[in-house]
Backbone as CSV, one residue per row, in Angstrom:
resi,resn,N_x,N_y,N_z,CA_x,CA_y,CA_z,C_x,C_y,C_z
1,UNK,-77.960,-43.645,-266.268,-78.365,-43.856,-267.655,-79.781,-44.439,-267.709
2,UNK,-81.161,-44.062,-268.824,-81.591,-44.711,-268.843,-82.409,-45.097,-270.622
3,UNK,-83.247,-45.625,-270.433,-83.722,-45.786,-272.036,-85.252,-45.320,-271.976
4,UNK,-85.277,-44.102,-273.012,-86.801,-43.742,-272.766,-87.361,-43.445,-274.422
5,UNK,-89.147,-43.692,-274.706,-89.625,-43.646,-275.425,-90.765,-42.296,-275.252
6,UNK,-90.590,-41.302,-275.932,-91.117,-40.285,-275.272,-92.339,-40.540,-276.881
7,UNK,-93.428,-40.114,-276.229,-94.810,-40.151,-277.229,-95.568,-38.905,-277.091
8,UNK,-95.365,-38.248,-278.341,-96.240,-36.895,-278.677,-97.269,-37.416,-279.790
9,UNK,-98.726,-37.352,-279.207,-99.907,-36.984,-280.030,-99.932,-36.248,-280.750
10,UNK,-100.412,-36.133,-281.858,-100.317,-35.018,-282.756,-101.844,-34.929,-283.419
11,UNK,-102.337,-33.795,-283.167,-104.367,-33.224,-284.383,-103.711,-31.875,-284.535
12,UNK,-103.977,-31.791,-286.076,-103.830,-30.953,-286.709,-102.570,-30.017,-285.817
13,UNK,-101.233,-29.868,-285.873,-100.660,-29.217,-285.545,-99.917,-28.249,-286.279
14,UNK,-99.528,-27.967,-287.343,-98.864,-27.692,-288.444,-98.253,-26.466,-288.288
15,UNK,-98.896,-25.463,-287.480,-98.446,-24.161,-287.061,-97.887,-23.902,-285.678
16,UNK,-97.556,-25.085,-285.072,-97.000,-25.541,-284.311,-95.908,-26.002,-284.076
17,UNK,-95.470,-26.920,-284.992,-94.859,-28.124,-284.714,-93.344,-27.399,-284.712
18,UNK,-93.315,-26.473,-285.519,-91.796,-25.646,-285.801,-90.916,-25.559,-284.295
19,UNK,-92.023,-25.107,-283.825,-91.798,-25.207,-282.524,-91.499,-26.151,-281.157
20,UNK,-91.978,-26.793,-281.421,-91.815,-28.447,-281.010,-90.729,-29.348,-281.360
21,UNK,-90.183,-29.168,-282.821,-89.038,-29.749,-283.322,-87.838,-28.779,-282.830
22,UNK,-87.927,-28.003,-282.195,-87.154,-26.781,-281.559,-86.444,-27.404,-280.613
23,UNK,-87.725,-27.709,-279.409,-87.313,-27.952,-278.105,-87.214,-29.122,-278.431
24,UNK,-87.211,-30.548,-279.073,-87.297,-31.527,-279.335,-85.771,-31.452,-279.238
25,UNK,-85.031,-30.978,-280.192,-83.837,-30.669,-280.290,-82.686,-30.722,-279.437
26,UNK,-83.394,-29.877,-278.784,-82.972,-29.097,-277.286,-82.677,-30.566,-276.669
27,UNK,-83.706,-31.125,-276.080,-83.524,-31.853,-275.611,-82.698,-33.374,-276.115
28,UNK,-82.681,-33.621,-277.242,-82.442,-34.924,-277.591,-80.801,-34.352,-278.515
29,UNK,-80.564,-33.454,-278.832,-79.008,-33.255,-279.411,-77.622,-33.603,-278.110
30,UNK,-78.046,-33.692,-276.964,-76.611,-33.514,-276.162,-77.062,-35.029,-275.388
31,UNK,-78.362,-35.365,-275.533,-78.580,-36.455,-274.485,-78.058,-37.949,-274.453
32,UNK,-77.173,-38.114,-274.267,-76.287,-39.468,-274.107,-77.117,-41.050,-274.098
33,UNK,-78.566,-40.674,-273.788,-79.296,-42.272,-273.124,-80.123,-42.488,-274.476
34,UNK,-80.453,-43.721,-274.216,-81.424,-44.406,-275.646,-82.948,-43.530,-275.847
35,UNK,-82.894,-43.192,-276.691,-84.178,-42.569,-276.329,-84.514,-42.803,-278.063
36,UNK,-86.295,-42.902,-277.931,-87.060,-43.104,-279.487,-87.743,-42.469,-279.044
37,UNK,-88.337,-41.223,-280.351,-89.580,-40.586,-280.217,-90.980,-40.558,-281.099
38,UNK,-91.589,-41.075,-280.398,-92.755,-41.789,-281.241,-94.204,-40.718,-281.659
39,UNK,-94.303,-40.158,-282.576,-95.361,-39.367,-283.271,-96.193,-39.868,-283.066
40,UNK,-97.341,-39.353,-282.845,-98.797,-40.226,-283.248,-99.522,-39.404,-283.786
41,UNK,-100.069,-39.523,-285.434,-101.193,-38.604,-285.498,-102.378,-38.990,-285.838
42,UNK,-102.915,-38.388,-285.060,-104.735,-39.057,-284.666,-105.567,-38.406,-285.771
43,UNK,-105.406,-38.843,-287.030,-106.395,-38.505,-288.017,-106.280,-36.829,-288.241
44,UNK,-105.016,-36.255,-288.632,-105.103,-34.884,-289.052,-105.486,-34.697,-290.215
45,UNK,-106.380,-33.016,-290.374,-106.583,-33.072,-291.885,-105.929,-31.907,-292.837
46,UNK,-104.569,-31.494,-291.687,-103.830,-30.372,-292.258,-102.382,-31.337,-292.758
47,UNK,-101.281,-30.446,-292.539,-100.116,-30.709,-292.983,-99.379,-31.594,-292.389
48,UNK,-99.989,-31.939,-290.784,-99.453,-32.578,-289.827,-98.241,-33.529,-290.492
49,UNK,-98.918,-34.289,-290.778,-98.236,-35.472,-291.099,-96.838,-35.372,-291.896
50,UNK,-97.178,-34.595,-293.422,-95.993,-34.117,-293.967,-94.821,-33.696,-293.145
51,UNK,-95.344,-32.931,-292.445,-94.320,-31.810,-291.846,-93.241,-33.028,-290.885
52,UNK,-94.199,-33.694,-290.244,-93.331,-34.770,-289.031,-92.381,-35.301,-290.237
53,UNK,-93.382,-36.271,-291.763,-92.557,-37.088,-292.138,-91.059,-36.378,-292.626
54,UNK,-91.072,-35.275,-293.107,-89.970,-34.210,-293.439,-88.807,-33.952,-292.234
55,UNK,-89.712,-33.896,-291.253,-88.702,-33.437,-290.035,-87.961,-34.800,-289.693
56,UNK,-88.555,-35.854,-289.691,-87.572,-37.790,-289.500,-86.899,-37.550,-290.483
57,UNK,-87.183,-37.583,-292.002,-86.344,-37.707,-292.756,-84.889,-36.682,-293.708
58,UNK,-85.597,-35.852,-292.660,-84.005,-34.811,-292.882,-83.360,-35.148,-291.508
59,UNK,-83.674,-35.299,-290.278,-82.898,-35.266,-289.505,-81.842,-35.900,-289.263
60,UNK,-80.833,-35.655,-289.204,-79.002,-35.641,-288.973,-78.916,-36.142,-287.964
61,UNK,-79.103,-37.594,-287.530,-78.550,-38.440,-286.321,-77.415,-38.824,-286.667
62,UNK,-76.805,-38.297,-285.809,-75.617,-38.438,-285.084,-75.295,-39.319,-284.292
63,UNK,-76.931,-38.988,-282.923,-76.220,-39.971,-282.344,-77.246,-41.306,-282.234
64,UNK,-76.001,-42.214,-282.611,-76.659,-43.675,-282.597,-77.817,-44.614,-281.801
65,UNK,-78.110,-43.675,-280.582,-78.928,-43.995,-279.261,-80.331,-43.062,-279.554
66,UNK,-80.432,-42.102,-281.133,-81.725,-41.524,-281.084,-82.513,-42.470,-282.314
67,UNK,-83.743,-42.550,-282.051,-84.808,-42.797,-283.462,-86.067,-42.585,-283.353
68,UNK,-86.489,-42.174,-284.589,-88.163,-41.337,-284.769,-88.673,-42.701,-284.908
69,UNK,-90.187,-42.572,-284.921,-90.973,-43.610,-285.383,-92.423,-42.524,-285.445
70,UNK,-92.709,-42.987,-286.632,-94.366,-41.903,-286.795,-95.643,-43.229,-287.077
71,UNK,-96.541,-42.840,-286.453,-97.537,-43.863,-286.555,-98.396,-42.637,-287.079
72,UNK,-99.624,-43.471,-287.949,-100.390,-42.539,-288.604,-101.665,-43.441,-288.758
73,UNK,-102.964,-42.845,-288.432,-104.308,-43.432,-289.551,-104.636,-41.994,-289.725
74,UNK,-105.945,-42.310,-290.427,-106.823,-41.050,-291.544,-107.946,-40.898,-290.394
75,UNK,-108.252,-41.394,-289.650,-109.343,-40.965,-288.561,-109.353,-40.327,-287.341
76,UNK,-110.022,-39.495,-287.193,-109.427,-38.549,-285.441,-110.501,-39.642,-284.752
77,UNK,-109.741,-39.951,-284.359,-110.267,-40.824,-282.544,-110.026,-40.298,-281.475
78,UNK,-109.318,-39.272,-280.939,-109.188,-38.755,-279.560,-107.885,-39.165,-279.307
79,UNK,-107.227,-38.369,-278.187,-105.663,-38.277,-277.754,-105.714,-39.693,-276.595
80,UNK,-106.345,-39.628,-276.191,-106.095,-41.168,-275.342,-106.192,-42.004,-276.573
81,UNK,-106.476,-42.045,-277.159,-106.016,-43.388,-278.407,-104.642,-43.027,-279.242
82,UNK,-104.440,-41.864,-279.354,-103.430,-41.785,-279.934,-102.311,-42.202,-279.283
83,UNK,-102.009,-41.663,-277.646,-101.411,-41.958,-276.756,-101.753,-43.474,-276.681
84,UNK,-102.534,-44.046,-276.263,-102.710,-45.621,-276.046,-101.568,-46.545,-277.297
85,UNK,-102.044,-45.948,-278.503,-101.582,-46.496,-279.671,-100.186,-46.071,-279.156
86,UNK,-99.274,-44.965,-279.182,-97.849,-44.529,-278.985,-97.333,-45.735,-278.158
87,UNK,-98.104,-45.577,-276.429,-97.401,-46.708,-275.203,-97.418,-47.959,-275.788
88,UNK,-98.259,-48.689,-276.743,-98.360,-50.151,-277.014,-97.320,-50.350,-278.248
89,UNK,-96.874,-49.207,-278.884,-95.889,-49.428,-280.279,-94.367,-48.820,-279.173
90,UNK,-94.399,-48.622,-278.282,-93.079,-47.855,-277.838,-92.138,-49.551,-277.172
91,UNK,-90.959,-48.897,-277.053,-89.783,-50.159,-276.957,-89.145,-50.093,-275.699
92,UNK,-88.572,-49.029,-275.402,-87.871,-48.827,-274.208,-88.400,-48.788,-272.796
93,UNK,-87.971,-48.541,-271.636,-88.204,-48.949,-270.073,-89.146,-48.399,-269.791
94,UNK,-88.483,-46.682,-269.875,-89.316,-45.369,-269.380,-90.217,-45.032,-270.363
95,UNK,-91.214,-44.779,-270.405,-92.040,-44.060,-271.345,-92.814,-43.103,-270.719
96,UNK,-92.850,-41.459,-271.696,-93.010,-40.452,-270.862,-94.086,-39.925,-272.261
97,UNK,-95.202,-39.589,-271.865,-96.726,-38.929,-272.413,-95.929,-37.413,-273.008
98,UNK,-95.909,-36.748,-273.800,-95.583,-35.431,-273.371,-96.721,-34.870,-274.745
99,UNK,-97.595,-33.416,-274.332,-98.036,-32.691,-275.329,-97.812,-32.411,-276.637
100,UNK,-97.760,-32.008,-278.012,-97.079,-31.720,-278.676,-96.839,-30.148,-278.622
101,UNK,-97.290,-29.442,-277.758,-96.853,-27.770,-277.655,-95.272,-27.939,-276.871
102,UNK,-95.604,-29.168,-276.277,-94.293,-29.070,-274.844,-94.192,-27.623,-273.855
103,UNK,-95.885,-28.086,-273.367,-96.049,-26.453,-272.475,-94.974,-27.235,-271.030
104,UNK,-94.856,-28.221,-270.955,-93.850,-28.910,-270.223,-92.769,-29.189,-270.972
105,UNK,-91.487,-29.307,-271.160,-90.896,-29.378,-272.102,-89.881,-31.101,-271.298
106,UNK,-89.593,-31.940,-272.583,-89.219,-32.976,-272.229,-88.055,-33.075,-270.717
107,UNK,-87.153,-31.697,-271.442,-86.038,-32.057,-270.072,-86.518,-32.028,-269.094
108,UNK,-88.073,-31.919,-268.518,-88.243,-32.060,-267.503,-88.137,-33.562,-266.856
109,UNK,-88.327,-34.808,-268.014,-88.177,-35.811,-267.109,-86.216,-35.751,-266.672
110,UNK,-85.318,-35.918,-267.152,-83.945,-35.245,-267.116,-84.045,-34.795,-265.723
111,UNK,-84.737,-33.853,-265.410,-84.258,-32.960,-264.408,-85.064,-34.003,-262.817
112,UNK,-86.229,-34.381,-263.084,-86.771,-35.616,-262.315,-85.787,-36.912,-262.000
113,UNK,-84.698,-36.939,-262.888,-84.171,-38.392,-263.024,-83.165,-37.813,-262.343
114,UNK,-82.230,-36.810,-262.346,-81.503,-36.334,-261.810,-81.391,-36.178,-260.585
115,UNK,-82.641,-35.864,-259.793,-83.059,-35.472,-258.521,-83.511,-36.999,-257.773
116,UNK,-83.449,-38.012,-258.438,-83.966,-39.038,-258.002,-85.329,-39.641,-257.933
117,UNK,-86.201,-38.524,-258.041,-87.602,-38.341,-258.342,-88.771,-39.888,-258.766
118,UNK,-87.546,-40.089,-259.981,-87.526,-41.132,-260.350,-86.724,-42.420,-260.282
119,UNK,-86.833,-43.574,-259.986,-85.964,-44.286,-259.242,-86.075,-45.676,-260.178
120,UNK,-84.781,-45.742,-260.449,-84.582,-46.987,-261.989,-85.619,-48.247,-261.490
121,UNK,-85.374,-48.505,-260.847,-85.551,-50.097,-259.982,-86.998,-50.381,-259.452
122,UNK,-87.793,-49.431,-259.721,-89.335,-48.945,-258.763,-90.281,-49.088,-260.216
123,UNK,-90.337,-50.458,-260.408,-91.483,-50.853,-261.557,-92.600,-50.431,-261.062
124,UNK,-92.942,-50.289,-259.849,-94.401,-49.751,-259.920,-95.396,-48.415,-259.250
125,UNK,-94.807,-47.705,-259.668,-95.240,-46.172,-259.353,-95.612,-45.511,-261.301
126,UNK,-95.900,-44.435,-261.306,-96.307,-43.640,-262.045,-95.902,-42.421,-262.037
127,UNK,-95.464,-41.406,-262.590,-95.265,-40.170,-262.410,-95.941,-38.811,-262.942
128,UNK,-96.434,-38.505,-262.508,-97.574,-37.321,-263.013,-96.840,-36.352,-263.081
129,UNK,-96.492,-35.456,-263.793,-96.577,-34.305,-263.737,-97.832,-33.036,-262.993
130,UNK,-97.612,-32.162,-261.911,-98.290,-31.449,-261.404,-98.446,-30.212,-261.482
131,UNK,-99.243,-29.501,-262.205,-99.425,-27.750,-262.178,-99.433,-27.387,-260.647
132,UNK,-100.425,-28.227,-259.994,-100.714,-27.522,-258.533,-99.795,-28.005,-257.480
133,UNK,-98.597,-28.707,-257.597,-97.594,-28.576,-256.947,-97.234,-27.772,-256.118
134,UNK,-96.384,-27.522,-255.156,-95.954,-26.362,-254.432,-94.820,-25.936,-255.187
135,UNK,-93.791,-26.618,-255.980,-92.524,-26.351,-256.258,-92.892,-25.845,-257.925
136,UNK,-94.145,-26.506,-258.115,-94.313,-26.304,-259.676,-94.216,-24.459,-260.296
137,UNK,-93.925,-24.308,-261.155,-93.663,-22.848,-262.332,-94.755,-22.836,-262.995
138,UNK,-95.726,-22.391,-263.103,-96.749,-21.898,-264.101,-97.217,-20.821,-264.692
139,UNK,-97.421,-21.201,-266.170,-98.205,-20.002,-266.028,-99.514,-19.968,-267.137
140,UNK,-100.636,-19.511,-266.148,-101.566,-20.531,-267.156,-102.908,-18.886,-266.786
141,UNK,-103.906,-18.936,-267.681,-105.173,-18.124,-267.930,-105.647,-18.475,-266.688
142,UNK,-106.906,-17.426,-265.680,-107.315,-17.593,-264.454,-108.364,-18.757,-264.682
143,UNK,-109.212,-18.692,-266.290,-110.149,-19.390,-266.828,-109.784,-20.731,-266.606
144,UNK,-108.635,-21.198,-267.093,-107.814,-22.297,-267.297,-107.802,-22.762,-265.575
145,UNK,-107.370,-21.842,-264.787,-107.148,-22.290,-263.337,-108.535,-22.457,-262.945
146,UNK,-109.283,-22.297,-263.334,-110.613,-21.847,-262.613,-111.766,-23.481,-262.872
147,UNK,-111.797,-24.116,-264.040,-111.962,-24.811,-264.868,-111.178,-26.729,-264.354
148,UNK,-110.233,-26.017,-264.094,-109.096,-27.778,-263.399,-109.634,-27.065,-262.109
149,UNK,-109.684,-26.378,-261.627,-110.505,-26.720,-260.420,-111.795,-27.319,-260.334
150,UNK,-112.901,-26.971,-260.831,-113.901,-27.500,-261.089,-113.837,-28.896,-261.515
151,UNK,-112.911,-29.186,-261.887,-112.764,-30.359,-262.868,-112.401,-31.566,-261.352
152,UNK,-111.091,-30.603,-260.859,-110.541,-31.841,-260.229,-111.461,-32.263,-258.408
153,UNK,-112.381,-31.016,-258.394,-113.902,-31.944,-257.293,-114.610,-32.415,-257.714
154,UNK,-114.982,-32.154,-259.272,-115.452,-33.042,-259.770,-115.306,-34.517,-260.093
155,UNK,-113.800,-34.790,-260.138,-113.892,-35.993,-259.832,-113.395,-36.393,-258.767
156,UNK,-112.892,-35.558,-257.734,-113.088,-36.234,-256.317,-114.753,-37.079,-255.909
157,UNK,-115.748,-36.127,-256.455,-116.752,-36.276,-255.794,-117.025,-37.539,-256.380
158,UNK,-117.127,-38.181,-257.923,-117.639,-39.207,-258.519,-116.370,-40.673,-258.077
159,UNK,-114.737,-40.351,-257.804,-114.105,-40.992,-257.902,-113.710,-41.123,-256.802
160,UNK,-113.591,-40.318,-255.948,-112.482,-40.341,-254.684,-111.419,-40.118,-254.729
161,UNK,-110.694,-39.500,-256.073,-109.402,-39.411,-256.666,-108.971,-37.919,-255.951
162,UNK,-107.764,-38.189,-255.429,-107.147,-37.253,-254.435,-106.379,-36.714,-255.244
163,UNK,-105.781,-36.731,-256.047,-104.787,-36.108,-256.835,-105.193,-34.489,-257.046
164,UNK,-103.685,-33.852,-257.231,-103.858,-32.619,-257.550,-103.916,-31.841,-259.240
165,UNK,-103.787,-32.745,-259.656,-103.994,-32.417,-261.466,-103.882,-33.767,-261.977
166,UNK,-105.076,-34.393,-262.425,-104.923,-35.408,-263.138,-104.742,-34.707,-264.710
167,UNK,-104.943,-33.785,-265.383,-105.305,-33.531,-266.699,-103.614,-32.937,-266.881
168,UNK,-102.561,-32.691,-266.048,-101.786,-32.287,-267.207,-100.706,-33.825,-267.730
169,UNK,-100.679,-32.847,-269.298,-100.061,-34.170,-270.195,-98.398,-34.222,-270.093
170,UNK,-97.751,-34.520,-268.869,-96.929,-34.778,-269.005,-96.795,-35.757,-267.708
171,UNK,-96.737,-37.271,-268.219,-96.859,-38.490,-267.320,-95.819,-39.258,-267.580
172,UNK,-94.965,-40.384,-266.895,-94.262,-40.872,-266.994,-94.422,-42.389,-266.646
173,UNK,-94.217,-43.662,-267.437,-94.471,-44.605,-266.763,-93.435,-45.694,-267.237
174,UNK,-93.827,-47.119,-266.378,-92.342,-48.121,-267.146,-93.350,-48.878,-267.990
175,UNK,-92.312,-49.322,-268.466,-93.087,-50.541,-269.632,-93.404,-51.986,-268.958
176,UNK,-93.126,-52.284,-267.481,-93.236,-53.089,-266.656,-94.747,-53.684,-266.889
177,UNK,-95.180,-52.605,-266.351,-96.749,-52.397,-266.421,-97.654,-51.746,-267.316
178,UNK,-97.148,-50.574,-267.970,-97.612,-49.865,-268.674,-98.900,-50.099,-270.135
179,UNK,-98.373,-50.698,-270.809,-98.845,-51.537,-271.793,-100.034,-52.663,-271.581
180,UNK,-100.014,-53.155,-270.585,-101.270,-54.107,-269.646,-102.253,-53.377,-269.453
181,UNK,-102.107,-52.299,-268.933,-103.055,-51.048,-268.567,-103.086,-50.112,-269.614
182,UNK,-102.732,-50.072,-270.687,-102.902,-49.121,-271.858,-104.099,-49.504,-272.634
183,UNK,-103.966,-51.025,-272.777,-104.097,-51.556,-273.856,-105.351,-51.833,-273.237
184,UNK,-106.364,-51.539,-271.667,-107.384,-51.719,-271.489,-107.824,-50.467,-271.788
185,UNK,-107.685,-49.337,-272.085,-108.258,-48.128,-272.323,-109.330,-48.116,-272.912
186,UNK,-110.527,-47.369,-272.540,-111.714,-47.374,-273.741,-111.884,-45.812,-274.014
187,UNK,-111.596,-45.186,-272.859,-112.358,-43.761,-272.730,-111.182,-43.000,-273.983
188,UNK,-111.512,-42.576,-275.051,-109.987,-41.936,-275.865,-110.138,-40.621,-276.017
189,UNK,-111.061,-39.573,-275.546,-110.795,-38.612,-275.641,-110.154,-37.910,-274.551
190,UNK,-110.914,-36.737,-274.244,-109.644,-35.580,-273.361,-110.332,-36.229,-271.801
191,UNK,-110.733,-37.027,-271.047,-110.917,-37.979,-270.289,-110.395,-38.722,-269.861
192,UNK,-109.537,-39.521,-270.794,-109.040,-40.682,-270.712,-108.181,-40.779,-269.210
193,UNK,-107.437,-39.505,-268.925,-106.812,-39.583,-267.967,-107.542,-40.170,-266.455
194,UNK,-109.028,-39.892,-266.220,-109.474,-40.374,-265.515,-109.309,-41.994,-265.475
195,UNK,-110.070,-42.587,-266.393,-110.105,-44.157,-266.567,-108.453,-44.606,-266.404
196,UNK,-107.484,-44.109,-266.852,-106.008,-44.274,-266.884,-105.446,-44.109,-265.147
197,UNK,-106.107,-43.497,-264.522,-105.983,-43.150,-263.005,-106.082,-44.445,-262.527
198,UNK,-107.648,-44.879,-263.088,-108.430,-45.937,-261.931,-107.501,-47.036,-262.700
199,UNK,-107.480,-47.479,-263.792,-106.645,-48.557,-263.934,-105.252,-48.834,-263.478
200,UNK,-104.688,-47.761,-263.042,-103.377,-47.848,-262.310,-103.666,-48.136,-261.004
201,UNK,-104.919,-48.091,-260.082,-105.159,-48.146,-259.197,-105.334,-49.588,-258.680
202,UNK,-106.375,-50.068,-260.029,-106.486,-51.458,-259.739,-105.244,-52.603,-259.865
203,UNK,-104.539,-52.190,-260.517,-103.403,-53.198,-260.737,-102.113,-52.145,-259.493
204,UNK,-102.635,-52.066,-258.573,-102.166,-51.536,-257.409,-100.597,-50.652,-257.806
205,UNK,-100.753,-49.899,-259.077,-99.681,-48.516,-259.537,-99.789,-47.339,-258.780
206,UNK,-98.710,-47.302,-258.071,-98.865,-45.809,-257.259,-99.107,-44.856,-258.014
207,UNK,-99.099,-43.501,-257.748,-99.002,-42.243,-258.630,-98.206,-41.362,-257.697
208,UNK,-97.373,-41.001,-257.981,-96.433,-39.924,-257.510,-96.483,-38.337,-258.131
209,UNK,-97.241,-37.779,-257.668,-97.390,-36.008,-258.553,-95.565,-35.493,-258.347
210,UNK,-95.067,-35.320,-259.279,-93.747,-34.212,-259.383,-93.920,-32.813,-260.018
211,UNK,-93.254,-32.377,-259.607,-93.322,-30.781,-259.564,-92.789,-30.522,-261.185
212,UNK,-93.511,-29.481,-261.719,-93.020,-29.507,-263.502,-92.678,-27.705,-263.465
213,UNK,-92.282,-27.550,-264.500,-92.730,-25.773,-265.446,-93.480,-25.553,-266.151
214,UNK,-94.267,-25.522,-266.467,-95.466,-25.014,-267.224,-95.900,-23.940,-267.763
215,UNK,-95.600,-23.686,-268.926,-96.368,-22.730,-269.506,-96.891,-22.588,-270.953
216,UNK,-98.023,-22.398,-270.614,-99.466,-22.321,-271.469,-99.079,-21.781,-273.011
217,UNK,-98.993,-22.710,-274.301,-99.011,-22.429,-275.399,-99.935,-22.084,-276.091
218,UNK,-100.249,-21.065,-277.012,-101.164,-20.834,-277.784,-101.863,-21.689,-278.403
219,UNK,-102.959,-22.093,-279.046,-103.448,-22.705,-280.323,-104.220,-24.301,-279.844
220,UNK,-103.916,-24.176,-278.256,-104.495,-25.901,-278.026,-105.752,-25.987,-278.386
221,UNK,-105.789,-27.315,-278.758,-106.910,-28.044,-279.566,-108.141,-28.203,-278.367
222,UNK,-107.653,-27.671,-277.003,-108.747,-27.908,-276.158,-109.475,-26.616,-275.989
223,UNK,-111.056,-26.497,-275.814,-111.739,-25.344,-275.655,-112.223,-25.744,-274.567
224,UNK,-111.624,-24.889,-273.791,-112.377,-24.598,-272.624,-114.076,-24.773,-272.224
225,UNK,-114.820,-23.761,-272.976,-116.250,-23.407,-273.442,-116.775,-25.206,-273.999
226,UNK,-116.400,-25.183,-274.934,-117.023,-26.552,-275.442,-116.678,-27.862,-275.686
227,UNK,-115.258,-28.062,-274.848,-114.550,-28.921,-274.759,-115.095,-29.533,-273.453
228,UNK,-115.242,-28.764,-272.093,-115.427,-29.073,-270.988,-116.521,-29.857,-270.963
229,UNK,-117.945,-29.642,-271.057,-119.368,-30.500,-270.781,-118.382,-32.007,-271.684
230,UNK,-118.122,-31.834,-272.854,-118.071,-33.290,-273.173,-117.044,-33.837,-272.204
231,UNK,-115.729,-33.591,-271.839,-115.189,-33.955,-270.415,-116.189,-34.628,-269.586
232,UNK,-117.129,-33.936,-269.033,-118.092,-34.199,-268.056,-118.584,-35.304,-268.172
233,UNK,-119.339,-35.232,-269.725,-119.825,-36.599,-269.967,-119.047,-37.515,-270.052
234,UNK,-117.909,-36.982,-270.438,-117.098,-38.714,-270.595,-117.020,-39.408,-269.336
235,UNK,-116.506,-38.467,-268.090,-116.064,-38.748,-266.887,-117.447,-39.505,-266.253
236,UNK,-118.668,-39.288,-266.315,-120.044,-39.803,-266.340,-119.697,-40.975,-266.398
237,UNK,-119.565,-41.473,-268.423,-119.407,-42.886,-269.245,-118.437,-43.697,-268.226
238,UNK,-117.343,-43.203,-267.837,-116.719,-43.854,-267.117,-117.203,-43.799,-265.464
239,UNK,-117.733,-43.562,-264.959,-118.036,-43.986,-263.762,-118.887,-44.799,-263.387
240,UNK,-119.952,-44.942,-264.521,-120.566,-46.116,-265.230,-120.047,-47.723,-265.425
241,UNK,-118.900,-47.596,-265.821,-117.900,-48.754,-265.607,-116.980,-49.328,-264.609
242,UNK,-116.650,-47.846,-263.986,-116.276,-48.199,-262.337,-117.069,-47.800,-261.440
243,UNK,-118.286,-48.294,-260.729,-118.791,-48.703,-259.889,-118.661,-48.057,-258.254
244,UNK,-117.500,-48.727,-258.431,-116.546,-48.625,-256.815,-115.960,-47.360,-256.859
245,UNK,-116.233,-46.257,-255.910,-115.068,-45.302,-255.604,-113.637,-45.853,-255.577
246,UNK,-113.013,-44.916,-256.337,-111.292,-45.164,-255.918,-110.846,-44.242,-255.748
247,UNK,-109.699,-44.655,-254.746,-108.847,-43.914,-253.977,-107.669,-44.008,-254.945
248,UNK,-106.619,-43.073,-254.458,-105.097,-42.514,-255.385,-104.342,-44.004,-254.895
């Protein structure tokens, strides 16, 4: 058994979300353990918001161990803040990052917990989710593959970071630690995961890559083309602040 707070970011999703409250479903109608799922929307200027508040307040809990919680402002600040904001308002042990496409879909932590993967008692590790896994399912654009490569010598070279996919959004962590290291975050856009690396590093948090399924949803808010250079720069801003190479 365990108790988890799962946190989906939400920019502008609206043609989306139908979909999301799908597998949301999926996962949280048969699941026996405490679980809260915490919205965050980072300053949308579509329907977002409606649509979530509609989907909490029709939903038919049943069971006594589920509850929504939606956090909201009027300003887009970037998904590491939205996420930052989710981990520092969340309640329970486990807390697990997940997309709002769910190109990973939640039962994957389920199927991690099952396998042991994850281990109740082990306050201080991290769990990444990994595209480049050996065991991992994907299925993603060559552009897309081509791009996290570039990405991830790129920050070998500035960081020393050994990891095999820092950028996908499906992470898992305890509330042991979690929140100490959230709540130092500065970097909040599509970056953040870097600075979120090194701070697990310094407060000596392992990272454990697990093997996921993956596959690539339409409509993400990330562009490849003109999303990437600002990546770059962010990863820059932050190396600026850490100094010291770090290791995984």
């Amino acid at each position: 058994m365990y108790d988890l707070s799962l946190i989906i970011p939400i920019y502008n999703e609206e043609h989306r979300l139908h979909k999301t409250f799908i597998k949301l479903n999926n996962f949280t109608n048969k699941n026996k353990n405490k679980i809260e799922v915490v919205f965050v929307n980072d300053g949308s200027t579509d329907l977002s918001t409606q649509i979530v508040k509609k989907f909490i307040s029709g939903a038919n809990v049943k069971n006594k161990l589920l509850s929504f919680k939606l956090i909201t402002y009027s300003t887009n600040v970037g998904k590491g803040y939205a996420v930052k904001k989710g981990v520092l308002n969340s309640k329970y042990s486990w807390i697990l990052i997940c997309d709002s496409d769910f190109s990973t879909k939640p039962s994957q932590f389920d199927q991690w917990y099952k396998k042991n993967y994850i281990v109740n008692n082990n306050y201080r590790t991290a769990y990444f989710g990994s595209r480049n896994h050996e065991l991992s399912k994907i299925k993603a654009s060559i552009l897309r593959v081509f791009f996290g490569t570039i990405f991830r010598q790129l920050t070998y070279l500035l960081f020393k970071i050994t990891l095999k996919d820092t950028q996908c959004g499906f992470k898992v962590f305890h509330k042991r630690y979690a929140k100490n290291i959230f709540k130092k975050i500065k970097s909040y856009r599509y970056a953040f995961d870097i600075e979120l690396i090194l701070l697990l590093k310094n407060y000596k948090i392992s990272i454990e890559e697990l093997p996921v399924k993956w596959n690539h949803e339409n409509g993400s808010k990330l562009s490849l083309l003109t999303d990437m250079p600002k990546m770059f720069l962010d990863i820059l801003k932050i190396r600026m602040n850490y100094p010291i190479s770090s290791k995984k």
